[in-house]
PDB file of N, CA and C in Angstrom:
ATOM      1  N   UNK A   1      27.273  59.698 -32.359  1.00 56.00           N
ATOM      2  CA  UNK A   1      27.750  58.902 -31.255  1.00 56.00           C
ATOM      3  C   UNK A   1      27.578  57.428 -31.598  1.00 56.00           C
ATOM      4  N   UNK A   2      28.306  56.622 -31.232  1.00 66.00           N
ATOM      5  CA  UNK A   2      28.652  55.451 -31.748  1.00 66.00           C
ATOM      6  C   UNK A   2      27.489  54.472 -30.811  1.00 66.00           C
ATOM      7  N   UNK A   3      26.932  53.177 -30.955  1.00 69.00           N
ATOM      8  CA  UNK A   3      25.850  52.519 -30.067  1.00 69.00           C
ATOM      9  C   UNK A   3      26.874  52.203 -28.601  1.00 69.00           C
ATOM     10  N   UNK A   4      26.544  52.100 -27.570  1.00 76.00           N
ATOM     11  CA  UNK A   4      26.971  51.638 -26.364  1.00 76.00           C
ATOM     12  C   UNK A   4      26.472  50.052 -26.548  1.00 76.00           C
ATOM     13  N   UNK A   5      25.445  49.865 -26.662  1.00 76.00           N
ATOM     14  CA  UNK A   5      24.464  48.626 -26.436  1.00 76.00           C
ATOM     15  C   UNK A   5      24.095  48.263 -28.074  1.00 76.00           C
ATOM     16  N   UNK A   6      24.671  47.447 -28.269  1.00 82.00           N
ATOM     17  CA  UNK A   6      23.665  46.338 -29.235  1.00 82.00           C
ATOM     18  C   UNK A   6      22.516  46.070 -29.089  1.00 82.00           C
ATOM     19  N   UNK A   7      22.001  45.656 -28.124  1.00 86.00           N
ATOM     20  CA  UNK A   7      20.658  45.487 -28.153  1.00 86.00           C
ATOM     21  C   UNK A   7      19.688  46.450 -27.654  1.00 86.00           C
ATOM     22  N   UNK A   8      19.817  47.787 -27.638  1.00 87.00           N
ATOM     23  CA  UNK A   8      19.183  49.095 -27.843  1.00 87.00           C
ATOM     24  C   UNK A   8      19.034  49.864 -28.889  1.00 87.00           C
ATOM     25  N   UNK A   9      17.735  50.300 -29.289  1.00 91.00           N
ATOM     26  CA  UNK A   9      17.772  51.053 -30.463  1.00 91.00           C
ATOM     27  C   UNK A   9      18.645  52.559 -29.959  1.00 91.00           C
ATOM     28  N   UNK A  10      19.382  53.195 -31.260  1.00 90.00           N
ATOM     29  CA  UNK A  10      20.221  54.262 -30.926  1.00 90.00           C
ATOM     30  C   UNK A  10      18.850  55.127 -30.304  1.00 90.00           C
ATOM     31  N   UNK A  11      17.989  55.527 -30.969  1.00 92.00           N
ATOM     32  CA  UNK A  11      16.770  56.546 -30.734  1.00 92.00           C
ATOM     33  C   UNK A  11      17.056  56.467 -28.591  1.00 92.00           C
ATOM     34  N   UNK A  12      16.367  54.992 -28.727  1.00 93.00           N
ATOM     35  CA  UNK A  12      15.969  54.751 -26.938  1.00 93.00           C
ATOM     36  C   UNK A  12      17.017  55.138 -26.026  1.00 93.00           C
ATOM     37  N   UNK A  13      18.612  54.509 -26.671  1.00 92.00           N
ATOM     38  CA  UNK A  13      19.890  54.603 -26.034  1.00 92.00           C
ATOM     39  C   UNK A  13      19.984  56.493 -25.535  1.00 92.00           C
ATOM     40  N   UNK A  14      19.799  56.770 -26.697  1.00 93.00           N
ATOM     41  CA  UNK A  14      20.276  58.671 -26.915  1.00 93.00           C
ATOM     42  C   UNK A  14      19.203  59.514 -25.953  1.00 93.00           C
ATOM     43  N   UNK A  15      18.234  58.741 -25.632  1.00 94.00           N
ATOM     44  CA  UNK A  15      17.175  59.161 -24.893  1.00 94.00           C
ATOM     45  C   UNK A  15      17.587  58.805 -23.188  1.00 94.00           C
ATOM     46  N   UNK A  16      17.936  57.757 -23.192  1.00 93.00           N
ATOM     47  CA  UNK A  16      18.414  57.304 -21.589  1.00 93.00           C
ATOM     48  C   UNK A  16      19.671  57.734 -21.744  1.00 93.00           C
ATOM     49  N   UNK A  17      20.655  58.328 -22.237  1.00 93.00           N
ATOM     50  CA  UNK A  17      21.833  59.053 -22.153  1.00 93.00           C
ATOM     51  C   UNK A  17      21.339  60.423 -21.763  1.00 93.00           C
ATOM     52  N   UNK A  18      20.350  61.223 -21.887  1.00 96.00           N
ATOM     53  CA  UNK A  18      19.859  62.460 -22.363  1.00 96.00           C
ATOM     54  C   UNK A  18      19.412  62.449 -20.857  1.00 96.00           C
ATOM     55  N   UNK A  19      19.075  61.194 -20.350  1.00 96.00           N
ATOM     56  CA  UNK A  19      17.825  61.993 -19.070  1.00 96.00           C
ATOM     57  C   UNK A  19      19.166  61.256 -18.031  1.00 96.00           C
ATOM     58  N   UNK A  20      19.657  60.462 -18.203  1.00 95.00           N
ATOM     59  CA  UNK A  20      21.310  60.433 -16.736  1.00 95.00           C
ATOM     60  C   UNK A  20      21.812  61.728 -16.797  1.00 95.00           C
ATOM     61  N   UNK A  21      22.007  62.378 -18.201  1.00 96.00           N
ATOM     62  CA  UNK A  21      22.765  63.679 -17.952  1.00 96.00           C
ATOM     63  C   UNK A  21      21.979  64.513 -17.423  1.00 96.00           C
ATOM     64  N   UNK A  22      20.732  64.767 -17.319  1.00 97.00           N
ATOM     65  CA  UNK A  22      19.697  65.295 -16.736  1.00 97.00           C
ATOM     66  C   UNK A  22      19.953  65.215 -15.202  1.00 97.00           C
ATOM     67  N   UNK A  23      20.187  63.976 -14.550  1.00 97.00           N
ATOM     68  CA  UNK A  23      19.731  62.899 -13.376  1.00 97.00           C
ATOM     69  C   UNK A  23      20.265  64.027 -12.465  1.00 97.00           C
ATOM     70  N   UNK A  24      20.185  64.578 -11.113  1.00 98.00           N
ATOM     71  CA  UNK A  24      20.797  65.053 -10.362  1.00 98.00           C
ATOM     72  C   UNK A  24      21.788  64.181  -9.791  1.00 98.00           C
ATOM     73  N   UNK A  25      22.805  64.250  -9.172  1.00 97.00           N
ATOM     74  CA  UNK A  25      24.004  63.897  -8.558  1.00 97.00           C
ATOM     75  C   UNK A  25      23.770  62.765  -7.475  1.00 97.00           C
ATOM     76  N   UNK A  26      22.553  63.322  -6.515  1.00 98.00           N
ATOM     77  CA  UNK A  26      22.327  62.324  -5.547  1.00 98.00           C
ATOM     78  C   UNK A  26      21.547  61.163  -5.894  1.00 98.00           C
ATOM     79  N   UNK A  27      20.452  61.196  -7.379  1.00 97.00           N
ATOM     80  CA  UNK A  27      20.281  60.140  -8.070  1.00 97.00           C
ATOM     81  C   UNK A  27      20.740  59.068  -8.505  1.00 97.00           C
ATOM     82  N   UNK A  28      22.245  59.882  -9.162  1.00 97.00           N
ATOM     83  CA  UNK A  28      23.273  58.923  -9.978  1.00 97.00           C
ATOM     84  C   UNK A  28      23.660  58.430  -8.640  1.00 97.00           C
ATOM     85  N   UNK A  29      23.821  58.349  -7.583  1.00 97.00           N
ATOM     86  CA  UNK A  29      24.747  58.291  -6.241  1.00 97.00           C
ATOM     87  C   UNK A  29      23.668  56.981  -5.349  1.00 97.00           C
ATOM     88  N   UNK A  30      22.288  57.255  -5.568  1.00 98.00           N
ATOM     89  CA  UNK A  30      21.441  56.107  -5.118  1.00 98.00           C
ATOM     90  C   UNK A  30      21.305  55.160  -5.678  1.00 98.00           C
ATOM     91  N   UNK A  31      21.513  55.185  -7.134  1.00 96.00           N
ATOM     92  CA  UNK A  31      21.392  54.253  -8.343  1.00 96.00           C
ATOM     93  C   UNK A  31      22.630  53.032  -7.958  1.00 96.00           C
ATOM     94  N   UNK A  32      23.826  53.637  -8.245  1.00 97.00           N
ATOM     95  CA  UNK A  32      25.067  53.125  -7.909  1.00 97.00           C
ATOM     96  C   UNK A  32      25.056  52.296  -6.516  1.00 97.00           C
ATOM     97  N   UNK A  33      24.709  52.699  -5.202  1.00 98.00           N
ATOM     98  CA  UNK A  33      23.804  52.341  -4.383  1.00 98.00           C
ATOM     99  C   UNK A  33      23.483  51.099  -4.146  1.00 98.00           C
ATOM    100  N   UNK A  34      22.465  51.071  -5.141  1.00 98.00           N
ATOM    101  CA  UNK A  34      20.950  50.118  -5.092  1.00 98.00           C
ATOM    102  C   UNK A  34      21.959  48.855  -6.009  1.00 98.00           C
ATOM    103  N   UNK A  35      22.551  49.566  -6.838  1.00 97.00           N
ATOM    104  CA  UNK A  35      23.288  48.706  -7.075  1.00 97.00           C
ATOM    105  C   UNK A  35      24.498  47.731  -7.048  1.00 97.00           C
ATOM    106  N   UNK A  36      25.286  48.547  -6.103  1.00 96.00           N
ATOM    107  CA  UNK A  36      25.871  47.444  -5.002  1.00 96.00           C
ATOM    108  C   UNK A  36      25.422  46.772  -4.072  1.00 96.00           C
ATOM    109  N   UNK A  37      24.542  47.307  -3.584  1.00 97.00           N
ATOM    110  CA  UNK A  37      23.942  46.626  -2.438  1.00 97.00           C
ATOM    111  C   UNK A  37      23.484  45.209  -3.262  1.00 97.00           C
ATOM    112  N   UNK A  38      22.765  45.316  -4.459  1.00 98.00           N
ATOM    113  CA  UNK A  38      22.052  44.020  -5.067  1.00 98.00           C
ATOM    114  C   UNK A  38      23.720  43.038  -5.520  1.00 98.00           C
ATOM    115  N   UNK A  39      24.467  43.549  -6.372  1.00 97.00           N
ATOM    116  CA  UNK A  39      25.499  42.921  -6.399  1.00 97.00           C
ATOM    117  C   UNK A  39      26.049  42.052  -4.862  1.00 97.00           C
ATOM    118  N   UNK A  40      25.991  42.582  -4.120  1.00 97.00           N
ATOM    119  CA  UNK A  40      26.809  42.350  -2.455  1.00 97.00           C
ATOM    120  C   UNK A  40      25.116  41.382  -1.638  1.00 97.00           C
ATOM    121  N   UNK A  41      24.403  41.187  -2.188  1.00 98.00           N
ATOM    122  CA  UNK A  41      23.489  39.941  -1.998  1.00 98.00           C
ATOM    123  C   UNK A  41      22.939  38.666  -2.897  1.00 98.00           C
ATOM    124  N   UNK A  42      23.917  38.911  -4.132  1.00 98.00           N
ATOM    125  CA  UNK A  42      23.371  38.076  -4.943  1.00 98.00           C
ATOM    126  C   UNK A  42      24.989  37.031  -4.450  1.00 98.00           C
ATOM    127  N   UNK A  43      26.394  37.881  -4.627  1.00 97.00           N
ATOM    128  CA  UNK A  43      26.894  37.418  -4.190  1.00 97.00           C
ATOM    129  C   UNK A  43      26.674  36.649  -2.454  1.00 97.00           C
ATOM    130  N   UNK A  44      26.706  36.962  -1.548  1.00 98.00           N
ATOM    131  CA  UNK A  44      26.146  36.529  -0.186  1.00 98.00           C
ATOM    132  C   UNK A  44      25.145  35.520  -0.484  1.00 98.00           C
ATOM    133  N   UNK A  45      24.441  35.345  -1.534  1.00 98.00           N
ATOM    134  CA  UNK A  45      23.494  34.842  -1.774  1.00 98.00           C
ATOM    135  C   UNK A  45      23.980  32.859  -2.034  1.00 98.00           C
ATOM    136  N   UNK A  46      25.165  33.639  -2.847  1.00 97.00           N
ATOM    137  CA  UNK A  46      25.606  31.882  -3.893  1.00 97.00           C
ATOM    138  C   UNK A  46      26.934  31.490  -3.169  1.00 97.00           C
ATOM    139  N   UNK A  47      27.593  32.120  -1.624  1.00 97.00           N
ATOM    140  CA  UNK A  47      28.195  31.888  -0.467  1.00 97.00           C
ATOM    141  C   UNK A  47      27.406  31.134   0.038  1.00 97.00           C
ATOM    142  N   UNK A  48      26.366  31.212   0.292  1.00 98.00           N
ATOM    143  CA  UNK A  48      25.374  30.263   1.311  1.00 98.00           C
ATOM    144  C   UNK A  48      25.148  29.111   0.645  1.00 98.00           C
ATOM    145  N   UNK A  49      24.575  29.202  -0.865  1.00 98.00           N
ATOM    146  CA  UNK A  49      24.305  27.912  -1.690  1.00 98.00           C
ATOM    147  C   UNK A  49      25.821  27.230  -1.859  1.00 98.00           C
ATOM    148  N   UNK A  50      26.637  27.689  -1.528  1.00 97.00           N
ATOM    149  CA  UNK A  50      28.088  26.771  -2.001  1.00 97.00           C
ATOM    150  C   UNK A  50      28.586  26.348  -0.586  1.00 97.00           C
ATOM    151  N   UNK A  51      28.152  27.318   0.646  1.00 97.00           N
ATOM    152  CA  UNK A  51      28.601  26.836   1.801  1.00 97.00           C
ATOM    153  C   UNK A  51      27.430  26.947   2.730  1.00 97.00           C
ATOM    154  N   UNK A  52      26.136  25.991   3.011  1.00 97.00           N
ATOM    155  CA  UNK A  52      25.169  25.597   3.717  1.00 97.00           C
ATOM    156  C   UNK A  52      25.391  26.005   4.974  1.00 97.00           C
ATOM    157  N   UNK A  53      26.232  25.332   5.558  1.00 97.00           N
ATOM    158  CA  UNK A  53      26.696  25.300   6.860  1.00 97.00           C
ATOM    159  C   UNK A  53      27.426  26.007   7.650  1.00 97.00           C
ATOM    160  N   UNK A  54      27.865  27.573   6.626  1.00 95.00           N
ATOM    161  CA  UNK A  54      28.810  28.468   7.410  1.00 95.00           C
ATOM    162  C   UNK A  54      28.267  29.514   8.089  1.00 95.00           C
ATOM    163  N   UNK A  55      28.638  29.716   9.093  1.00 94.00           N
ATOM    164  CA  UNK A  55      27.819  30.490   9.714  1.00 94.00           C
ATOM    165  C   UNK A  55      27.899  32.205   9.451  1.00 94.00           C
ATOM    166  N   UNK A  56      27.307  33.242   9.766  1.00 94.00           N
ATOM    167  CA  UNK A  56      27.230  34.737   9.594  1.00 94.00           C
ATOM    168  C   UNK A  56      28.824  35.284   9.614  1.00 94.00           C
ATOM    169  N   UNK A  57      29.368  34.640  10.548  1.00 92.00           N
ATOM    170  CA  UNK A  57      30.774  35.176  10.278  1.00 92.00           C
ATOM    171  C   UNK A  57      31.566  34.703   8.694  1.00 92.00           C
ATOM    172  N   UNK A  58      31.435  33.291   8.822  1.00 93.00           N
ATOM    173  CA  UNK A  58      32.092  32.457   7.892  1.00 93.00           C
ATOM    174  C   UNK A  58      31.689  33.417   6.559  1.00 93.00           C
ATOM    175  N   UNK A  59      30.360  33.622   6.427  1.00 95.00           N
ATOM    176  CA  UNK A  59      29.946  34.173   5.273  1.00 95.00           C
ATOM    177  C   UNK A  59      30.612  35.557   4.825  1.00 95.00           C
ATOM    178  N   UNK A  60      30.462  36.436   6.101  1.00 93.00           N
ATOM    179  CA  UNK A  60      31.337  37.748   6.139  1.00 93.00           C
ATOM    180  C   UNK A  60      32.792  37.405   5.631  1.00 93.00           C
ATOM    181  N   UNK A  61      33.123  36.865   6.196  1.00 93.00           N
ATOM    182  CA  UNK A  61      34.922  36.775   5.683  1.00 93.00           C
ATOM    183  C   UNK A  61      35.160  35.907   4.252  1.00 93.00           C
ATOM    184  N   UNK A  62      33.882  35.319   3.627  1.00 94.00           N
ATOM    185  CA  UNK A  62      33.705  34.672   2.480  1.00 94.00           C
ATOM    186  C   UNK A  62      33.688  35.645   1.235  1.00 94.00           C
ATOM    187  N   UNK A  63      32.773  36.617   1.982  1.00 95.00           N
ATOM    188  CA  UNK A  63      32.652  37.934   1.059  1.00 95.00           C
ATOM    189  C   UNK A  63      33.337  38.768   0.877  1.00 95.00           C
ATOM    190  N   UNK A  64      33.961  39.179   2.202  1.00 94.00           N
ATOM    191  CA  UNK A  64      35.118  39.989   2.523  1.00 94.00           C
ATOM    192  C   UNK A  64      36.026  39.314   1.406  1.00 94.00           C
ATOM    193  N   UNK A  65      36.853  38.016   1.387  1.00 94.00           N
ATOM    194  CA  UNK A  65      37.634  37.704   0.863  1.00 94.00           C
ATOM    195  C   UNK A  65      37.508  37.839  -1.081  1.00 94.00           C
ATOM    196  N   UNK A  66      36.076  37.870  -1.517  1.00 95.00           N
ATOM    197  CA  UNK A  66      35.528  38.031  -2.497  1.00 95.00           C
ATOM    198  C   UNK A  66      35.750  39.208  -3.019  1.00 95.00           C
ATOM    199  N   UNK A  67      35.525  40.371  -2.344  1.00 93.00           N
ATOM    200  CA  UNK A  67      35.709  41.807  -2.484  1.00 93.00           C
ATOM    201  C   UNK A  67      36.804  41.889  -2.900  1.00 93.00           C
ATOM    202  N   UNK A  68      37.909  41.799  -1.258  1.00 93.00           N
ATOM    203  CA  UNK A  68      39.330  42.875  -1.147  1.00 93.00           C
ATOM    204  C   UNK A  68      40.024  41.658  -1.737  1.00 93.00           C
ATOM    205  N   UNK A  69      39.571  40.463  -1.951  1.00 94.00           N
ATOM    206  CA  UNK A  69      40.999  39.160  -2.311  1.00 94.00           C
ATOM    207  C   UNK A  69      41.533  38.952  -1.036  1.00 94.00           C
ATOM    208  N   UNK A  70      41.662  37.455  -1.399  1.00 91.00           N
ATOM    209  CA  UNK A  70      42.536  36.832  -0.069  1.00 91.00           C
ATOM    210  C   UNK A  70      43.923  37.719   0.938  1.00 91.00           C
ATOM    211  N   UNK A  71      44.622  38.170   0.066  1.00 93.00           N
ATOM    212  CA  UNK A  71      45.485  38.717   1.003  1.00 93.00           C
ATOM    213  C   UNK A  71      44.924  39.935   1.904  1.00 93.00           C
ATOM    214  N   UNK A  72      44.000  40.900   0.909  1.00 94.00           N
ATOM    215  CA  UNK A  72      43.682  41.829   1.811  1.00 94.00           C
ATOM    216  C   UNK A  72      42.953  41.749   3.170  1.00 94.00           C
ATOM    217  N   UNK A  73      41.996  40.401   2.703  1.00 92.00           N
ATOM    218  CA  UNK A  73      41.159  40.229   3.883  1.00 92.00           C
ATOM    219  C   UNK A  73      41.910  39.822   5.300  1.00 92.00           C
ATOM    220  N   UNK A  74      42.741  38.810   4.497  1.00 90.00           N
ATOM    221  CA  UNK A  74      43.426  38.088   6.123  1.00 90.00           C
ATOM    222  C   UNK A  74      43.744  39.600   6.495  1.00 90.00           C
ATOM    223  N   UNK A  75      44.280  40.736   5.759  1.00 91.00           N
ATOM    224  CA  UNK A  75      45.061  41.932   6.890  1.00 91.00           C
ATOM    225  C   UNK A  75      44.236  42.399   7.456  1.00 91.00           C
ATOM    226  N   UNK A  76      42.995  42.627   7.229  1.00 88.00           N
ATOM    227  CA  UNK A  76      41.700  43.352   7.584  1.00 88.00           C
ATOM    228  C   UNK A  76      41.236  42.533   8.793  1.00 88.00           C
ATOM    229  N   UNK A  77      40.785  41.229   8.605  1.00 84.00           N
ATOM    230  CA  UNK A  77      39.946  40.146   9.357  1.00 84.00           C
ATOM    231  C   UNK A  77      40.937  39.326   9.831  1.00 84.00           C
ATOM    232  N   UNK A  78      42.052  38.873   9.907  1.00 82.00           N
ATOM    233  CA  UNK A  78      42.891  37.373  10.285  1.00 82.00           C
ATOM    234  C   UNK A  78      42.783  36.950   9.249  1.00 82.00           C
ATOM    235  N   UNK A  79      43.556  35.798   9.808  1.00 75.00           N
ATOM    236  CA  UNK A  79      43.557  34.135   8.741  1.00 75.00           C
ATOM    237  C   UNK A  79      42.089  33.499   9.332  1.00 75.00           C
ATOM    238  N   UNK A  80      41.243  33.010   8.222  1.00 67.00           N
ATOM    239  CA  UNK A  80      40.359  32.271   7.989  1.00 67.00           C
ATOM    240  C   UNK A  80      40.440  30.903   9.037  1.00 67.00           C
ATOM    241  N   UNK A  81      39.010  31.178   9.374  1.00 61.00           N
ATOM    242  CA  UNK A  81      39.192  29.761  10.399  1.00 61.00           C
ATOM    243  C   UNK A  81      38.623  28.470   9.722  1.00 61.00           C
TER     244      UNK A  81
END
């Protein structure tokens, strides 16, 4: 099997390949999870540092628009106030 990661030894890589295929279903499913949720606050996060002053909504439809892209959001949420 070819390296995924450069900066993993194959040994360590073939070993954390070995125990995901292991992982039960609802594992892989919390992982994925944990990890949007952190993605979807780091973003929310650098909304606030770029816009101080917008309030909980502003931020929602900041993110929203981040996610689905401008057109989808206005269909979802309106036009941006």
């Amino acid at each position: 099997m070819n390296a995924l990661f450069s900066d993993t030894h194959p040994t360590v890589e073939a070993l954390q390949i070995q125990l995901i295929r292991r992982m039960p279903a609802w594992k892989k499913l919390a992982i994925v999870n944990d990890l949007n949720e952190t993605v979807r606050t780091l973003a929310i996060s650098g909304i606030k540092q770029r816009h101080p002053a917008a309030t909980p909504g502003e931020v929602r439809r900041m993110l929203a628009e981040l996610i689905l892209g401008e057109d989808l959001a206005r269909k979802v949420y309106g036009y941006a106030k």
